mmCIF file of C-alpha atoms in Angstrom:
data_model
loop_
_atom_site.group_PDB
_atom_site.id
_atom_site.type_symbol
_atom_site.label_atom_id
_atom_site.label_comp_id
_atom_site.label_asym_id
_atom_site.label_seq_id
_atom_site.Cartn_x
_atom_site.Cartn_y
_atom_site.Cartn_z
ATOM 1 C CA VAL I 1 0.036 0.049 0.051
ATOM 2 C CA ARG I 2 3.189 2.738 0.872
ATOM 3 C CA ARG I 3 4.573 1.602 -2.497
ATOM 4 C CA VAL I 4 1.439 2.433 -4.558
ATOM 5 C CA ARG I 5 0.564 5.386 -2.320
ATOM 6 C CA SER I 6 4.253 6.832 -2.827
ATOM 7 C CA TRP I 7 3.937 5.951 -6.707
ATOM 8 C CA LEU I 8 0.783 8.097 -7.152
ATOM 9 C CA LEU I 9 1.944 10.788 -5.060
ATOM 10 C CA GLY I 10 4.965 10.942 -7.341
ATOM 11 C CA GLY I 11 3.052 10.919 -10.416
ATOM 12 C CA LEU I 12 0.990 13.560 -9.188
ATOM 13 C CA ARG I 13 3.764 15.992 -8.162
ATOM 14 C CA ARG I 14 5.266 15.374 -11.443
ATOM 15 C CA MET I 15 2.011 16.140 -13.346
ATOM 16 C CA LEU I 16 1.476 19.151 -10.925
ATOM 17 C CA GLU I 17 5.018 20.427 -12.055
ATOM 18 C CA LEU I 18 4.458 19.730 -15.562
ATOM 19 C CA SER I 19 1.240 21.576 -15.960
ATOM 20 C CA ALA I 20 2.626 24.734 -13.655
ATOM 21 C CA LYS I 21 4.863 25.769 -16.282
ATOM 22 C CA GLY I 22 1.966 26.022 -18.867
ATOM 23 C CA PRO I 23 0.732 29.744 -19.698
ATOM 24 C CA PHE I 24 -2.888 29.187 -18.041
ATOM 25 C CA VAL I 25 -1.328 28.439 -14.832
ATOM 26 C CA GLN I 26 1.202 31.095 -14.948
ATOM 27 C CA GLY I 27 -1.385 33.618 -15.535
ATOM 28 C CA ILE I 28 -3.769 32.332 -12.488
ATOM 29 C CA VAL I 29 -0.716 32.744 -10.290
ATOM 30 C CA VAL I 30 0.087 36.220 -11.541
ATOM 31 C CA CYS I 31 -3.465 37.196 -10.962
ATOM 32 C CA GLY I 32 -3.489 35.550 -7.546
ATOM 33 C CA LYS I 33 -0.659 37.274 -6.508
ATOM 34 C CA ARG I 34 -1.719 40.497 -7.441
ATOM 35 C CA LEU I 35 -5.217 40.194 -5.918
ATOM 36 C CA CYS I 36 -4.410 38.671 -2.975
ATOM 37 C CA GLY I 37 -0.794 40.048 -2.063
ATOM 38 C CA ARG I 38 1.451 37.370 -0.204
ATOM 39 C CA ARG I 39 -1.344 35.894 1.935
ATOM 40 C CA LEU I 40 -1.344 32.513 -0.224
ATOM 41 C CA ALA I 41 2.234 31.902 0.437
ATOM 42 C CA SER I 42 3.055 28.842 2.702
ATOM 43 C CA ARG I 43 5.259 29.310 5.916
ATOM 44 C CA CYS I 44 8.959 29.031 5.061
ATOM 45 C CA LEU I 45 11.176 26.188 6.051
ATOM 46 C CA PRO I 46 14.873 26.401 6.674
ATOM 47 C CA PRO I 47 17.316 25.612 4.302
ATOM 48 C CA ARG I 48 19.249 22.466 4.392
ATOM 49 C CA ASP I 49 22.574 21.432 3.013
ATOM 50 C CA VAL I 50 24.424 24.405 3.934
ATOM 51 C CA ARG I 51 28.279 24.466 3.044
ATOM 52 C CA ALA I 52 30.541 27.355 2.780
ATOM 53 C CA LYS I 53 33.623 27.587 0.517
ATOM 54 C CA PRO I 54 36.170 30.422 0.720
ATOM 55 C CA VAL I 55 36.675 32.351 -2.530
ATOM 56 C CA GLY I 56 39.008 35.230 -1.724
ATOM 57 C CA CYS I 57 40.478 36.874 1.517
ATOM 58 C CA SER I 58 37.121 38.174 2.474
ATOM 59 C CA GLU I 59 34.493 36.538 0.245
ATOM 60 C CA VAL I 60 32.537 32.986 0.776
ATOM 61 C CA HIS I 61 30.294 31.269 -1.378
ATOM 62 C CA VAL I 62 27.339 29.450 0.740
ATOM 63 C CA PHE I 63 25.727 26.780 -0.892
ATOM 64 C CA MET I 64 22.121 25.546 0.468
ATOM 65 C CA SER I 65 19.157 23.517 -0.743
ATOM 66 C CA PRO I 66 15.684 25.521 -0.122
ATOM 67 C CA GLN I 67 13.091 23.669 0.894
ATOM 68 C CA ILE I 68 10.082 24.990 -1.102
ATOM 69 C CA PRO I 69 6.527 23.725 -0.574
ATOM 70 C CA MET I 70 4.347 22.685 -3.342
ATOM 71 C CA ASN I 71 2.593 26.029 -3.526
ATOM 72 C CA LEU I 72 2.436 28.270 -6.820
ATOM 73 C CA PHE I 73 1.978 31.498 -4.810
ATOM 74 C CA HIS I 74 5.117 31.007 -2.562
ATOM 75 C CA GLU I 75 7.880 33.228 -2.784
ATOM 76 C CA GLU I 76 10.827 33.533 -0.302
ATOM 77 C CA SER I 77 14.038 35.476 0.265
ATOM 78 C CA TYR I 78 16.899 34.698 2.314
ATOM 79 C CA VAL I 79 18.865 36.019 5.450
ATOM 80 C CA VAL I 80 22.490 35.014 6.019
ATOM 81 C CA ALA I 81 24.091 35.119 9.479
ATOM 82 C CA TRP I 82 27.831 34.694 10.068
ATOM 83 C CA ARG I 83 29.965 35.519 13.070
ATOM 84 C CA ARG I 84 33.643 34.094 14.249
ATOM 85 C CA LYS I 85 33.970 30.705 15.062
ATOM 86 C CA ASP I 86 35.666 31.718 18.421
ATOM 87 C CA GLU I 87 32.792 33.985 19.476
ATOM 88 C CA ALA I 88 30.102 32.674 21.781
ATOM 89 C CA GLY I 89 26.732 33.836 22.391
ATOM 90 C CA ASP I 90 24.725 35.938 19.899
ATOM 91 C CA ALA I 91 27.420 37.717 17.926
ATOM 92 C CA TRP I 92 25.565 36.863 14.622
ATOM 93 C CA ARG I 93 25.867 39.495 11.735
ATOM 94 C CA GLU I 94 22.896 39.344 9.728
ATOM 95 C CA GLN I 95 22.854 40.060 5.612
ATOM 96 C CA VAL I 96 20.033 39.822 3.197
ATOM 97 C CA PRO I 97 21.473 39.184 -0.092
ATOM 98 C CA SER I 98 20.221 41.148 -3.036
ATOM 99 C CA ALA I 99 19.020 39.176 -6.092
ATOM 100 C CA SER I 100 22.409 39.367 -7.816
ATOM 101 C CA GLU I 101 24.247 37.867 -4.812
ATOM 102 C CA VAL I 102 21.879 34.466 -5.185
ATOM 103 C CA GLN I 103 22.750 32.371 -7.984
ATOM 104 C CA GLY I 104 21.158 28.903 -9.214
ATOM 105 C CA LYS I 105 17.619 27.758 -9.379
ATOM 106 C CA GLY I 106 15.579 24.815 -7.901
ATOM 107 C CA ALA I 107 17.425 22.455 -5.789
ATOM 108 C CA ARG I 108 20.654 24.372 -5.027
ATOM 109 C CA LEU I 109 21.460 27.750 -4.460
ATOM 110 C CA ARG I 110 24.793 29.945 -3.818
ATOM 111 C CA ILE I 111 24.893 33.298 -2.053
ATOM 112 C CA PHE I 112 27.893 35.367 -2.418
ATOM 113 C CA VAL I 113 28.738 36.841 1.073
ATOM 114 C CA GLY I 114 31.630 39.594 1.066
ATOM 115 C CA LYS I 115 33.278 42.098 3.373
ATOM 116 C CA LEU I 116 34.588 39.552 5.824
ATOM 117 C CA PRO I 117 37.663 39.285 7.872
ATOM 118 C CA GLU I 118 40.664 37.773 6.393
ATOM 119 C CA GLN I 119 41.984 34.432 7.429
ATOM 120 C CA ARG I 120 39.390 33.688 10.343
ATOM 121 C CA PRO I 121 37.347 30.822 11.102
ATOM 122 C CA LEU I 122 33.710 31.677 10.353
ATOM 123 C CA LEU I 123 30.582 30.052 11.191
ATOM 124 C CA PHE I 124 27.331 30.336 8.609
ATOM 125 C CA ARG I 125 23.850 29.987 8.979
ATOM 126 C CA LEU I 126 20.506 30.650 7.053
ATOM 127 C CA CYS I 127 16.970 31.116 7.302
ATOM 128 C CA SER I 128 14.383 31.799 4.612
ATOM 129 C CA GLU I 129 11.467 34.450 4.998
ATOM 130 C CA ASN I 130 8.432 35.846 3.248
ATOM 131 C CA ALA I 131 5.195 37.898 4.013
ATOM 132 C CA ARG I 132 4.623 35.182 6.945
ATOM 133 C CA GLY I 133 7.644 35.331 8.630
ATOM 134 C CA ARG I 134 10.975 33.806 9.051
ATOM 135 C CA SER I 135 11.980 29.973 9.365
ATOM 136 C CA ALA I 136 13.980 28.636 11.978
ATOM 137 C CA TRP I 137 18.023 28.608 11.156
ATOM 138 C CA SER I 138 19.588 26.138 9.303
ATOM 139 C CA GLU I 139 22.698 24.030 10.381
ATOM 140 C CA GLU I 140 25.904 25.750 10.687
ATOM 141 C CA ALA I 141 28.475 25.595 8.310
ATOM 142 C CA ALA I 142 32.206 26.291 9.109
ATOM 143 C CA VAL I 143 34.873 28.047 6.673
ATOM 144 C CA GLU I 144 38.010 29.724 7.026
ATOM 145 C CA THR I 145 38.584 32.757 4.616
ATOM 146 C CA PHE I 146 42.213 32.867 2.960
ATOM 147 C CA ALA I 147 45.273 34.909 4.103
ATOM 148 C CA VAL I 148 46.035 38.236 2.210
ATOM 149 C CA PRO I 149 49.356 37.781 0.048
ATOM 150 C CA SER I 150 52.330 39.673 0.893
ATOM 151 C CA GLU I 151 54.723 42.084 -1.102
ATOM 152 C CA ASP I 152 56.538 39.196 -2.187
ATOM 153 C CA GLY I 153 53.870 36.857 -3.257
ATOM 154 C CA GLY I 154 54.003 34.968 -0.173
ATOM 155 C CA LEU I 155 50.968 34.691 2.385
ATOM 156 C CA TRP I 156 51.088 36.338 5.910
ATOM 157 C CA GLY I 157 49.922 33.676 8.718
ATOM 158 C CA PRO I 158 50.543 30.145 9.772
ATOM 159 C CA LEU I 159 52.244 28.474 7.036
ATOM 160 C CA GLY I 160 50.616 24.865 5.940
ATOM 161 C CA PRO I 161 52.513 21.571 6.333
ATOM 162 C CA ALA I 162 54.064 21.516 2.950
ATOM 163 C CA ALA I 163 56.359 24.488 4.114
ATOM 164 C CA GLY I 164 57.502 23.147 7.227
ATOM 165 C CA GLY I 165 58.746 19.724 6.255
ATOM 166 C CA GLY I 166 55.438 18.071 6.845
ATOM 167 C CA ALA I 167 52.898 17.413 9.367
ATOM 168 C CA ASN I 168 55.053 16.478 11.990
ATOM 169 C CA GLY I 169 56.973 20.041 12.103
ATOM 170 C CA ALA I 170 60.313 18.023 11.649
#
């Protein structure tokens, strides 16, 4: 019974996704959004699979998968919060990324976060928000920004194992 139920729900979901791309349904969605405002949106769920990757001395890309409900009227934006890993408590700094800083569609999104401290271990978390409020925060993702190059092309800060004769320091 469960297998048949999941097969039927999967088929219905695929049918709805395909029909939602048609011009008739898109017209209904546009009219519904204009007439009802954002009251037809669903509650937001926290993003999942949050990962961070340094791309510069003070820039990080944060990757995540949104949990978007099957509601054609649902719209959401995202809030990125970061703090130094060694800071405790509620020292989170929140940023609302612009549309140009959020890239990708569907199952995987990338958010650009800049103006971060150089060569510091940082923690990131995300939440989604819309007219119905904010979601809970996602799990935290840890990353360390890169060091600033020195005048002679080297890096300031601690050297890695390749420069010191191996991991044992010999």
